């Protein structure tokens, strides 16, 4: 069964191999009053992990929403596997900063949510749910409700729900921003492990420079108001990334580089006085 | 430590109830029969009407009225509440009328209802309905409007249609609020029931109270009142239990 799904997604990706999975060209977005970002150009390849980092309010979440099809761009174009994005679509799944779990559903029911909406059969859902729950390390907690488990476990559940629909693009909006530091580290390395097992295209929004370097093949630094792509940093660290990666001299170099790019801005923002 | 405390609590509650019964009994012994009857006489009267079948008939009649009014109130309150929460212009159009009705003491409307609809079953149901519908309506609107936009976004992100959005998000989210509304409606509906039985065509337990009062059958009157009190306590417990059962959903904010 695994093999069957593998070849299917292989086929789809093969047809799209020629073009990038996601192509963002001259993208701009404004809410009524304020332009959030403009002129963003970004191609994201098949199975590439792009980390997006930038100061608070620079539009990272907004950009993810646009990629997910939840919001239309106000200018420019966004293509997914060659097709313009017009709304939420199959093959893309999002993991939310605030978990976005339904408190009236158990862990298992939350994980099954996307599959149910996709109209899968009960047996297929049960098998897939069990598999994903196992994968994220929630076995034994299927029948707990979100309010009964820790923040880390809740986000494991959110991750399982996204993985269950076998997305070709995984959108992560500061997935570990709301959990404590130790849990965050554990989850980072588990996510890396899971990604090695089933690599997908991933857009990973984060506030943490270390996390961006650890996760990304590239880091997109957003800056300015309205924000634009300030810099794209190639992360030439070997995969699989593990705890050991943190000790590499190259890791420290990249971290320092991104730090200096971001911190000038952060300092300026901190001392900014409202007029 | 804790079990002992619970024990102490229980003993205190039990003693308080026993003391209340004793006071009732003693006060009844000294007061004139026209004003107050002892507990024993009240209970005897209760057994008497129960044996004769009058009690069952009257209680059922009351309950039928109560349930009919409450059911309509819950259904209308829930559906209209959801609709008003979701359809902005309808809410704006109806808001002021609802406010006015809510602010009106319902008893004031009873003569009006009487003159329009007369003495049948329907006007009495309407009274119970009017007493019970507003808490249901208000809590439902508040609940449905407070649905977390993040969860709606999650649903849209997984390509949920409008119908599934209602089933998976809107209704489950609103349920705990509806339960609060139901608890309040249960209590207010009971007031409405007695008011309807007093002021429209007399029937049920309300009629028993009125007749007891008019015939100076104080024991009979107290028996009917006692029954309504017990009914109220039981229904309130049911309401609170329903509300508690759904409370964790409402409190959950990651
Ligand atoms: N629905 C909305 N309507 C109007 N303005 C909005 C809306 N959502 C976000 N904004 C504004 O757009 C800007 C970008 O918001 P966004 O949430 O995308 O930032 P972010 O980079 O994700 O920030 P953070 O790091 O704090 O999560 C902010 O200034 C925000 O106030
Ligand atoms: Mg954000």
Coordinates of C-alpha atoms and ligand atoms in Angstrom, one line a residue:
Chain A
X1 CA 0.0 0.0 0.0
X2 CA 2.9 2.3 0.8
X3 CA 4.4 1.5 -2.5
X4 CA 1.3 2.4 -4.3
X5 CA 1.0 5.8 -2.8
X6 CA 4.7 6.3 -3.4
X7 CA 4.5 5.7 -7.1
X8 CA 1.4 7.9 -7.4
X9 CA 3.1 10.9 -5.9
X10 CA 6.2 10.1 -7.9
X11 CA 4.2 10.3 -11.1
X12 CA 2.7 13.6 -10.1
X13 CA 6.0 15.0 -9.2
X14 CA 7.7 13.7 -12.3
X15 CA 5.2 15.6 -14.5
X16 CA 6.0 18.7 -12.5
X17 CA 9.7 18.1 -12.4
X18 CA 10.4 20.6 -15.1
X19 CA 9.0 23.5 -13.1
X20 CA 9.4 24.5 -9.5
X21 CA 6.7 23.2 -7.1
X22 CA 5.9 26.8 -6.1
X23 CA 6.6 29.8 -8.2
X24 CA 6.0 33.2 -6.7
X25 CA 6.4 36.1 -9.0
X26 CA 6.2 39.8 -8.2
X27 CA 3.8 38.9 -5.4
X28 CA 2.3 41.8 -3.4
X29 CA -0.4 41.8 -0.7
X30 CA -2.2 44.6 0.9
X31 CA -4.9 44.7 3.6
X32 CA -7.2 47.7 3.3
X33 CA -4.9 50.2 4.7
X34 CA -1.4 48.7 4.7
X35 CA 0.8 47.1 2.0
X36 CA 2.2 44.1 3.8
X37 CA 4.8 42.9 1.3
X38 CA 5.6 43.6 -2.4
X39 CA 7.7 42.3 -5.3
X40 CA 8.4 38.9 -3.8
X41 CA 10.0 36.5 -6.3
X42 CA 10.7 33.0 -5.1
X43 CA 10.8 29.6 -6.7
X44 CA 10.6 26.7 -4.4
X45 CA 11.8 23.4 -5.8
X46 CA 10.5 19.9 -5.4
X47 CA 11.3 18.6 -1.9
X48 CA 13.1 21.8 -1.0
X49 CA 12.8 23.3 2.4
X50 CA 12.6 27.1 2.4
X51 CA 12.7 28.8 5.8
X52 CA 11.2 32.2 6.0
X53 CA 12.4 34.6 8.7
X54 CA 11.7 38.2 9.4
X55 CA 10.6 40.6 12.1
X56 CA 7.2 40.4 13.6
X57 CA 4.4 41.7 11.4
X58 CA 6.4 41.6 8.2
X59 CA 3.8 39.3 6.6
X60 CA 5.2 35.8 7.0
X61 CA 1.8 34.4 8.0
X62 CA 0.1 36.4 5.3
X63 CA 2.5 34.9 2.7
X64 CA 1.7 31.4 3.9
X65 CA -2.0 32.1 3.7
X66 CA -1.6 33.2 0.1
X67 CA 0.4 30.1 -0.8
X68 CA -2.3 28.0 0.9
X69 CA -5.0 29.8 -1.2
X70 CA -6.7 31.2 1.8
X71 CA -6.1 34.8 0.7
X72 CA -5.7 36.1 -2.9
X73 CA -2.6 38.1 -3.7
X74 CA -3.4 41.7 -4.5
X75 CA -0.7 41.8 -7.2
X76 CA 1.7 39.4 -8.8
X77 CA 1.2 35.7 -9.3
X78 CA 1.4 32.5 -7.4
X79 CA 1.7 29.1 -9.2
X80 CA 1.6 25.7 -7.6
X81 CA 2.8 22.9 -9.8
X82 CA 2.3 25.2 -12.7
X83 CA -1.3 26.2 -12.0
X84 CA -2.3 29.5 -10.6
X85 CA -3.5 29.3 -7.0
X86 CA -7.2 30.2 -6.7
X87 CA -8.2 28.7 -3.4
X88 CA -7.2 26.0 -0.9
X89 CA -6.3 22.8 -2.8
X90 CA -5.5 19.2 -2.5
X91 CA -1.8 18.5 -2.0
X92 CA -1.1 21.4 0.3
X93 CA -1.4 21.2 4.1
X94 CA -0.7 23.8 6.8
X95 CA 0.5 23.4 10.4
X96 CA -0.7 26.3 12.5
X97 CA 1.1 28.3 15.1
X98 CA -1.8 27.9 17.5
X99 CA -2.2 24.3 16.6
X100 CA -5.7 24.9 15.3
X101 CA -7.0 21.7 16.9
X102 CA -10.7 21.2 17.4
X103 CA -11.4 20.9 21.1
X104 CA -14.5 18.7 20.5
X105 CA -12.5 16.2 18.6
X106 CA -10.1 13.6 20.0
X107 CA -6.5 13.3 18.8
X108 CA -7.6 10.6 16.4
X109 CA -10.6 12.5 15.1
X110 CA -8.5 15.6 14.6
X111 CA -5.9 13.7 12.6
X112 CA -8.8 12.2 10.5
X113 CA -10.2 15.6 9.8
X114 CA -8.6 16.3 6.4
X115 CA -9.1 12.7 5.2
X116 CA -12.8 12.9 6.1
X117 CA -13.2 16.1 4.2
X118 CA -11.4 14.4 1.3
X119 CA -14.1 11.7 1.4
X120 CA -11.9 8.7 2.0
X121 CA -13.4 5.4 3.2
X122 CA -13.6 4.6 6.9
X123 CA -11.0 1.8 6.6
X124 CA -8.5 3.9 4.7
X125 CA -8.9 6.7 7.2
X126 CA -8.4 4.4 10.2
X127 CA -5.2 3.0 8.7
X128 CA -3.8 6.3 7.7
X129 CA -4.7 7.9 11.1
X130 CA -3.0 5.1 13.0
X131 CA 0.1 5.4 10.8
X132 CA 0.4 9.1 11.2
X133 CA -0.2 9.0 15.0
X134 CA 2.5 6.4 15.3
X135 CA 4.8 8.6 13.1
X136 CA 4.5 11.7 15.3
X137 CA 4.8 9.6 18.5
X138 CA 1.3 10.0 19.8
X139 CA 0.4 6.3 19.9
X140 CA -1.6 5.6 23.0
X141 CA -3.1 9.1 23.1
X142 CA -5.7 8.6 20.3
X143 CA -8.7 9.1 22.5
X144 CA -7.5 12.2 24.5
X145 CA -8.9 15.6 23.8
X146 CA -6.6 18.5 22.9
X147 CA -7.1 20.2 26.3
X148 CA -5.9 17.1 28.1
X149 CA -2.5 17.0 26.5
X150 CA 0.6 19.2 26.5
X151 CA 1.4 21.9 23.9
X152 CA 4.1 19.7 22.4
X153 CA 1.7 16.8 22.0
X154 CA -1.0 19.1 20.6
X155 CA 1.4 20.3 17.8
X156 CA 2.4 16.6 17.1
X157 CA -1.3 16.2 16.5
X158 CA -1.4 19.2 14.3
X159 CA 1.5 17.8 12.3
X160 CA -0.1 14.4 12.0
X161 CA -3.3 16.0 10.7
X162 CA -1.3 17.7 8.0
X163 CA 0.8 14.6 7.1
X164 CA -2.3 12.4 7.0
X165 CA -3.5 14.0 3.7
X166 CA -0.1 13.2 2.1
X167 CA 0.6 16.7 1.1
X168 CA 3.2 17.5 -1.5
X169 CA 3.6 20.9 0.0
X170 CA 3.8 21.4 3.8
X171 CA 3.3 24.9 5.1
X172 CA 4.5 25.5 8.6
X173 CA 3.6 28.7 10.4
X174 CA 5.9 29.0 13.4
X175 CA 4.9 25.4 14.3
X176 CA 7.0 25.3 17.4
X177 CA 6.6 29.0 18.4
X178 CA 4.1 28.2 21.2
X179 CA 5.9 25.4 22.9
X180 CA 8.6 25.6 25.5
X181 CA 12.3 25.6 24.6
X182 CA 13.1 21.9 25.4
X183 CA 10.0 20.6 23.7
X184 CA 10.8 22.8 20.7
X185 CA 14.2 21.2 20.3
X186 CA 12.8 17.7 20.6
X187 CA 10.1 18.5 18.0
X188 CA 12.6 20.1 15.6
X189 CA 14.7 16.9 15.4
X190 CA 11.7 14.7 15.2
X191 CA 10.4 16.8 12.3
X192 CA 13.8 16.4 10.6
X193 CA 13.6 12.7 11.0
X194 CA 10.1 12.6 9.6
X195 CA 11.1 14.7 6.7
X196 CA 13.9 12.3 5.9
X197 CA 11.4 9.5 5.8
X198 CA 9.0 11.3 3.6
X199 CA 10.5 14.4 2.1
X200 CA 8.1 17.0 0.9
X201 CA 8.4 20.6 -0.3
X202 CA 8.2 22.6 2.9
X203 CA 7.8 26.3 3.6
X204 CA 8.9 26.9 7.2
X205 CA 8.1 30.2 8.9
X206 CA 10.0 30.9 12.0
X207 CA 11.3 33.5 14.4
X208 CA 14.2 31.5 15.4
X209 CA 17.4 31.9 13.5
X210 CA 18.8 28.6 14.6
X211 CA 15.6 26.8 13.6
X212 CA 15.8 28.5 10.1
X213 CA 19.4 27.3 9.6
X214 CA 18.7 23.9 10.9
X215 CA 15.6 23.3 8.8
X216 CA 16.1 25.2 5.6
X217 CA 17.9 24.5 2.3
X218 CA 17.5 28.2 1.8
X219 CA 16.6 31.0 4.2
X220 CA 14.5 33.8 2.9
X221 CA 15.0 37.0 4.9
X222 CA 12.1 39.4 4.7
X223 CA 12.7 43.0 5.7
X224 CA 11.3 46.5 5.3
X225 CA 7.9 48.0 5.4
X226 CA 6.3 46.9 3.2
X227 CA 8.6 44.0 3.3
X228 CA 10.5 42.5 0.4
X229 CA 13.0 39.7 0.1
X230 CA 16.1 41.2 1.6
X231 CA 18.4 38.2 1.1
X232 CA 18.3 34.5 0.3
X233 CA 20.8 32.5 2.2
X234 CA 21.9 29.1 0.8
X235 CA 22.3 26.7 3.6
X236 CA 24.9 24.2 2.5
X237 CA 24.8 22.0 5.5
X238 CA 24.7 18.2 4.8
X239 CA 21.5 16.2 5.3
X240 CA 20.3 14.3 7.2
X241 CA 20.4 17.2 9.7
X242 CA 20.7 16.0 13.3
X243 CA 21.8 17.3 16.7
X244 CA 25.3 17.0 15.5
X245 CA 24.6 19.6 12.8
X246 CA 24.4 22.2 15.5
X247 CA 28.1 21.7 16.3
X248 CA 29.4 22.2 12.8
X249 CA 31.4 25.4 12.3
X250 CA 29.4 26.1 9.2
X251 CA 26.3 26.1 11.2
X252 CA 27.7 28.8 13.5
X253 CA 28.8 30.9 10.5
X254 CA 25.4 30.8 8.8
X255 CA 23.7 31.6 12.1
X256 CA 26.0 34.6 12.6
X257 CA 25.3 35.7 9.1
X258 CA 21.5 35.6 9.4
X259 CA 21.8 37.2 12.8
X260 CA 23.7 40.2 11.6
X261 CA 21.2 40.6 8.7
X262 CA 18.2 40.6 11.0
X263 CA 19.5 42.2 14.1
X264 CA 20.2 45.7 12.7
X265 CA 16.5 45.7 11.8
X266 CA 15.3 44.3 15.1
X267 CA 17.3 46.9 17.1
X268 CA 15.9 49.7 15.0
X269 CA 12.4 48.4 15.4
X270 CA 12.8 48.0 19.2
X271 CA 13.8 51.7 19.6
X272 CA 11.2 52.9 17.2
X273 CA 8.8 55.5 18.7
X274 CA 5.2 55.6 17.5
X275 CA 4.4 59.0 16.1
Chain B
X1 CA -8.3 15.3 55.0
X2 CA -10.5 15.8 52.0
X3 CA -13.0 12.9 52.5
X4 CA -13.5 14.1 56.0
X5 CA -14.2 17.6 54.8
X6 CA -16.8 16.2 52.3
X7 CA -18.3 14.3 55.2
X8 CA -18.6 17.4 57.3
X9 CA -20.2 19.2 54.4
X10 CA -22.7 16.5 53.9
X11 CA -23.6 16.4 57.6
X12 CA -24.0 20.2 57.6
X13 CA -26.3 20.1 54.6
X14 CA -28.3 17.3 56.0
X15 CA -28.7 19.0 59.4
X16 CA -29.7 22.2 57.7
X17 CA -32.4 20.4 55.8
X18 CA -33.7 18.6 58.8
X19 CA -33.7 21.8 60.8
X20 CA -35.7 23.5 58.0
X21 CA -38.2 20.6 58.1
X22 CA -38.5 20.9 61.9
X23 CA -39.1 24.6 61.7
X24 CA -41.7 24.1 59.1
X25 CA -43.4 21.5 61.2
X26 CA -43.3 23.5 64.4
X27 CA -44.4 26.7 62.8
X28 CA -47.3 24.9 61.2
X29 CA -48.4 23.6 64.5
X30 CA -48.6 27.1 66.0
X31 CA -49.9 29.1 63.1
X32 CA -53.5 29.2 62.0
X33 CA -54.4 26.6 59.4
X34 CA -55.4 29.4 57.0
X35 CA -51.9 30.7 56.8
X36 CA -49.5 27.8 57.2
X37 CA -49.8 24.0 57.5
X38 CA -47.3 21.7 59.2
X39 CA -44.9 19.6 57.0
X40 CA -46.7 16.4 58.1
X41 CA -50.1 17.7 56.9
X42 CA -48.5 18.9 53.7
X43 CA -47.0 15.5 53.0
X44 CA -50.3 13.8 53.9
X45 CA -52.1 16.0 51.5
X46 CA -49.5 15.2 48.8
X47 CA -50.0 11.5 49.4
X48 CA -53.8 12.1 49.3
X49 CA -53.8 13.8 45.9
X50 CA -51.3 11.3 44.6
X51 CA -53.5 8.4 45.6
X52 CA -56.6 10.0 44.0
X53 CA -54.7 10.4 40.8
X54 CA -55.3 14.2 40.8
X55 CA -51.6 14.9 41.3
X56 CA -50.5 12.8 38.4
X57 CA -53.0 14.4 36.1
X58 CA -52.2 17.9 37.1
X59 CA -48.5 17.4 37.1
X60 CA -48.6 15.8 33.6
X61 CA -50.7 18.7 32.4
X62 CA -48.1 21.1 33.7
X63 CA -45.3 19.2 32.3
X64 CA -46.8 18.9 28.9
X65 CA -47.2 22.7 28.8
X66 CA -43.7 23.2 30.1
X67 CA -42.0 20.8 27.7
X68 CA -44.0 22.1 24.7
X69 CA -43.0 25.7 25.4
X70 CA -39.4 24.8 26.2
X71 CA -39.0 22.7 23.1
X72 CA -40.2 25.4 20.8
X73 CA -38.1 27.9 22.6
X74 CA -34.9 25.8 22.4
X75 CA -35.5 25.0 18.7
X76 CA -36.3 28.6 17.7
X77 CA -33.6 30.1 19.9
X78 CA -30.9 27.8 18.6
X79 CA -31.8 28.0 14.9
X80 CA -32.6 31.7 14.9
X81 CA -29.5 32.4 17.0
X82 CA -27.2 30.6 14.5
X83 CA -28.9 32.3 11.6
X84 CA -28.6 35.8 13.2
X85 CA -24.9 35.1 14.1
X86 CA -24.1 34.2 10.5
X87 CA -26.3 36.6 8.5
X88 CA -25.3 40.2 9.4
X89 CA -28.1 42.2 7.9
X90 CA -30.8 40.0 9.5
X91 CA -29.2 40.6 12.9
X92 CA -29.1 44.3 12.3
X93 CA -32.7 44.3 11.2
X94 CA -34.0 42.2 14.2
X95 CA -31.7 43.3 17.0
X96 CA -33.8 46.2 18.3
X97 CA -37.0 44.1 18.4
X98 CA -35.3 41.4 20.3
X99 CA -33.8 43.9 22.7
X100 CA -37.2 45.4 23.3
X101 CA -38.9 42.1 23.9
X102 CA -36.0 40.9 26.1
X103 CA -36.3 44.1 28.2
X104 CA -40.1 43.7 28.7
X105 CA -41.2 41.8 31.8
X106 CA -43.0 38.9 30.2
X107 CA -45.8 39.0 32.7
X108 CA -46.8 42.3 31.3
X109 CA -47.6 40.7 28.0
X110 CA -50.0 38.1 29.4
X111 CA -53.2 40.2 29.3
X112 CA -52.4 41.1 25.7
X113 CA -51.9 37.4 24.8
X114 CA -55.1 36.6 26.6
X115 CA -57.1 39.1 24.6
X116 CA -55.7 38.0 21.3
X117 CA -55.5 34.2 21.7
X118 CA -58.0 33.4 24.5
X119 CA -57.8 30.6 26.9
X120 CA -56.6 27.5 24.9
X121 CA -53.4 25.5 25.2
X122 CA -51.6 27.5 22.5
X123 CA -51.4 30.9 24.4
X124 CA -50.0 29.1 27.4
X125 CA -47.3 27.5 25.3
X126 CA -46.6 31.0 23.9
X127 CA -46.1 32.3 27.4
X128 CA -43.6 29.6 28.4
X129 CA -41.9 30.1 25.0
X130 CA -41.6 33.8 25.6
X131 CA -40.1 33.3 29.0
X132 CA -37.6 30.7 27.8
X133 CA -36.6 31.7 24.3
X134 CA -34.4 34.8 25.0
X135 CA -31.6 33.2 27.1
X136 CA -31.4 30.5 24.4
X137 CA -31.3 33.0 21.6
X138 CA -28.8 35.3 23.3
X139 CA -26.4 32.6 24.3
X140 CA -26.5 31.0 20.9
X141 CA -25.8 34.2 19.1
X142 CA -22.9 35.0 21.5
X143 CA -21.5 31.5 21.0
X144 CA -21.8 31.4 17.3
X145 CA -20.2 34.8 16.9
X146 CA -17.3 33.9 19.2
X147 CA -16.1 31.0 17.0
X148 CA -12.3 31.3 16.8
X149 CA -11.4 32.6 13.3
X150 CA -8.3 30.4 13.4
X151 CA -10.5 27.3 13.4
X152 CA -12.6 28.6 10.5
X153 CA -9.3 29.1 8.7
X154 CA -8.2 25.6 9.5
X155 CA -11.4 24.3 8.0
X156 CA -11.0 26.3 4.9
X157 CA -7.3 25.3 4.6
X158 CA -8.5 21.6 4.5
X159 CA -11.0 22.7 1.8
X160 CA -14.1 22.4 3.9
X161 CA -17.4 23.5 2.3
X162 CA -19.9 25.7 4.1
X163 CA -22.1 22.7 5.1
X164 CA -19.2 20.8 6.6
X165 CA -18.0 24.0 8.3
X166 CA -21.3 24.1 10.1
X167 CA -21.1 20.5 11.2
X168 CA -17.4 20.4 12.1
X169 CA -16.9 23.9 13.6
X170 CA -19.9 26.2 14.0
X171 CA -22.3 23.9 15.7
X172 CA -19.8 22.1 18.0
X173 CA -18.3 25.4 19.0
X174 CA -21.8 26.9 19.8
X175 CA -23.0 23.8 21.8
X176 CA -21.6 24.8 25.2
X177 CA -23.1 28.2 24.9
X178 CA -26.4 26.7 23.9
X179 CA -26.2 24.6 27.1
X180 CA -25.8 27.7 29.2
X181 CA -28.8 29.1 27.4
X182 CA -30.7 25.9 28.0
X183 CA -29.9 26.0 31.7
X184 CA -31.3 29.5 31.9
X185 CA -34.3 28.6 29.7
X186 CA -35.1 25.6 31.9
X187 CA -35.4 27.9 34.9
X188 CA -37.2 30.7 33.2
X189 CA -39.6 28.3 31.5
X190 CA -40.7 27.1 34.8
X191 CA -41.6 30.6 35.9
X192 CA -43.5 31.0 32.6
X193 CA -45.4 27.7 33.2
X194 CA -46.7 28.8 36.6
X195 CA -47.5 32.3 35.3
X196 CA -49.4 30.9 32.3
X197 CA -51.4 28.5 34.6
X198 CA -52.2 31.4 37.0
X199 CA -53.2 34.1 34.5
X200 CA -54.6 32.2 31.5
X201 CA -57.0 29.3 31.9
X202 CA -56.0 27.7 35.2
X203 CA -54.6 24.2 34.9
X204 CA -51.9 21.9 36.3
X205 CA -49.9 22.6 39.4
X206 CA -50.7 26.3 39.1
X207 CA -54.4 25.5 39.4
X208 CA -53.7 23.3 42.4
X209 CA -51.9 26.2 44.1
X210 CA -54.8 28.7 43.3
X211 CA -57.5 26.3 44.4
X212 CA -55.7 25.5 47.6
X213 CA -55.4 29.2 48.3
X214 CA -59.0 30.0 47.5
X215 CA -60.4 27.1 49.6
X216 CA -58.1 27.8 52.6
X217 CA -56.6 24.3 52.0
X218 CA -53.2 25.5 53.0
X219 CA -51.7 22.0 53.1
X220 CA -52.9 21.3 49.5
X221 CA -51.4 24.6 48.3
X222 CA -48.1 23.9 50.0
X223 CA -48.0 20.4 48.6
X224 CA -48.2 21.8 45.0
X225 CA -45.6 24.5 45.8
X226 CA -43.3 21.9 47.3
X227 CA -43.6 19.8 44.1
X228 CA -42.8 22.8 41.9
X229 CA -39.8 23.6 44.1
X230 CA -38.5 20.0 43.8
X231 CA -39.1 20.0 40.1
X232 CA -37.2 23.3 39.8
X233 CA -34.2 21.9 41.8
X234 CA -34.1 18.7 39.7
X235 CA -34.3 20.6 36.4
X236 CA -31.6 23.1 37.5
X237 CA -29.3 20.2 38.3
X238 CA -30.0 18.7 34.9
X239 CA -29.2 22.1 33.3
X240 CA -26.0 22.5 35.3
X241 CA -24.9 19.0 34.5
X242 CA -25.4 19.6 30.7
X243 CA -23.5 22.8 31.0
X244 CA -20.5 21.3 32.8
X245 CA -20.4 18.4 30.3
X246 CA -19.5 20.8 27.5
X247 CA -17.5 23.3 29.5
X248 CA -14.0 22.1 28.5
X249 CA -14.6 22.9 24.9
X250 CA -15.4 26.4 25.8
X251 CA -12.4 26.9 28.1
X252 CA -9.9 25.5 25.7
X253 CA -7.7 28.3 24.3
X254 CA -4.2 27.0 23.3
Ligands
LIG1 N1 -6.8 40.3 8.5 C1 -6.1 41.3 8.5 N2 -6.5 42.6 8.3 C2 -5.7 43.6 8.3 N3 -4.4 43.6 8.6 C3 -3.9 42.4 8.9 C4 -4.7 41.2 8.9 N4 -3.9 40.2 9.2 C5 -2.6 40.7 9.4 N5 -2.6 42.0 9.2 C6 -1.5 42.9 9.3 O1 -0.6 42.5 8.3 C7 0.8 42.6 8.8 C8 1.4 41.2 8.6 O2 0.8 40.3 9.4 P1 1.3 38.8 9.5 O3 0.5 38.1 10.5 O4 1.4 38.2 8.2 O5 2.8 39.0 10.1 P2 3.8 37.9 10.6 O6 5.1 38.2 9.9 O7 3.2 36.5 10.5 O8 4.0 38.3 12.1 P3 4.3 37.4 13.4 O9 5.8 37.1 13.2 O10 4.0 38.3 14.5 O11 3.5 36.2 13.3 C9 0.7 43.0 10.3 O12 1.0 44.3 10.3 C10 -0.8 42.8 10.6 O13 -1.2 43.7 11.6
LIG2 MG1 2.7 35.0 11.9

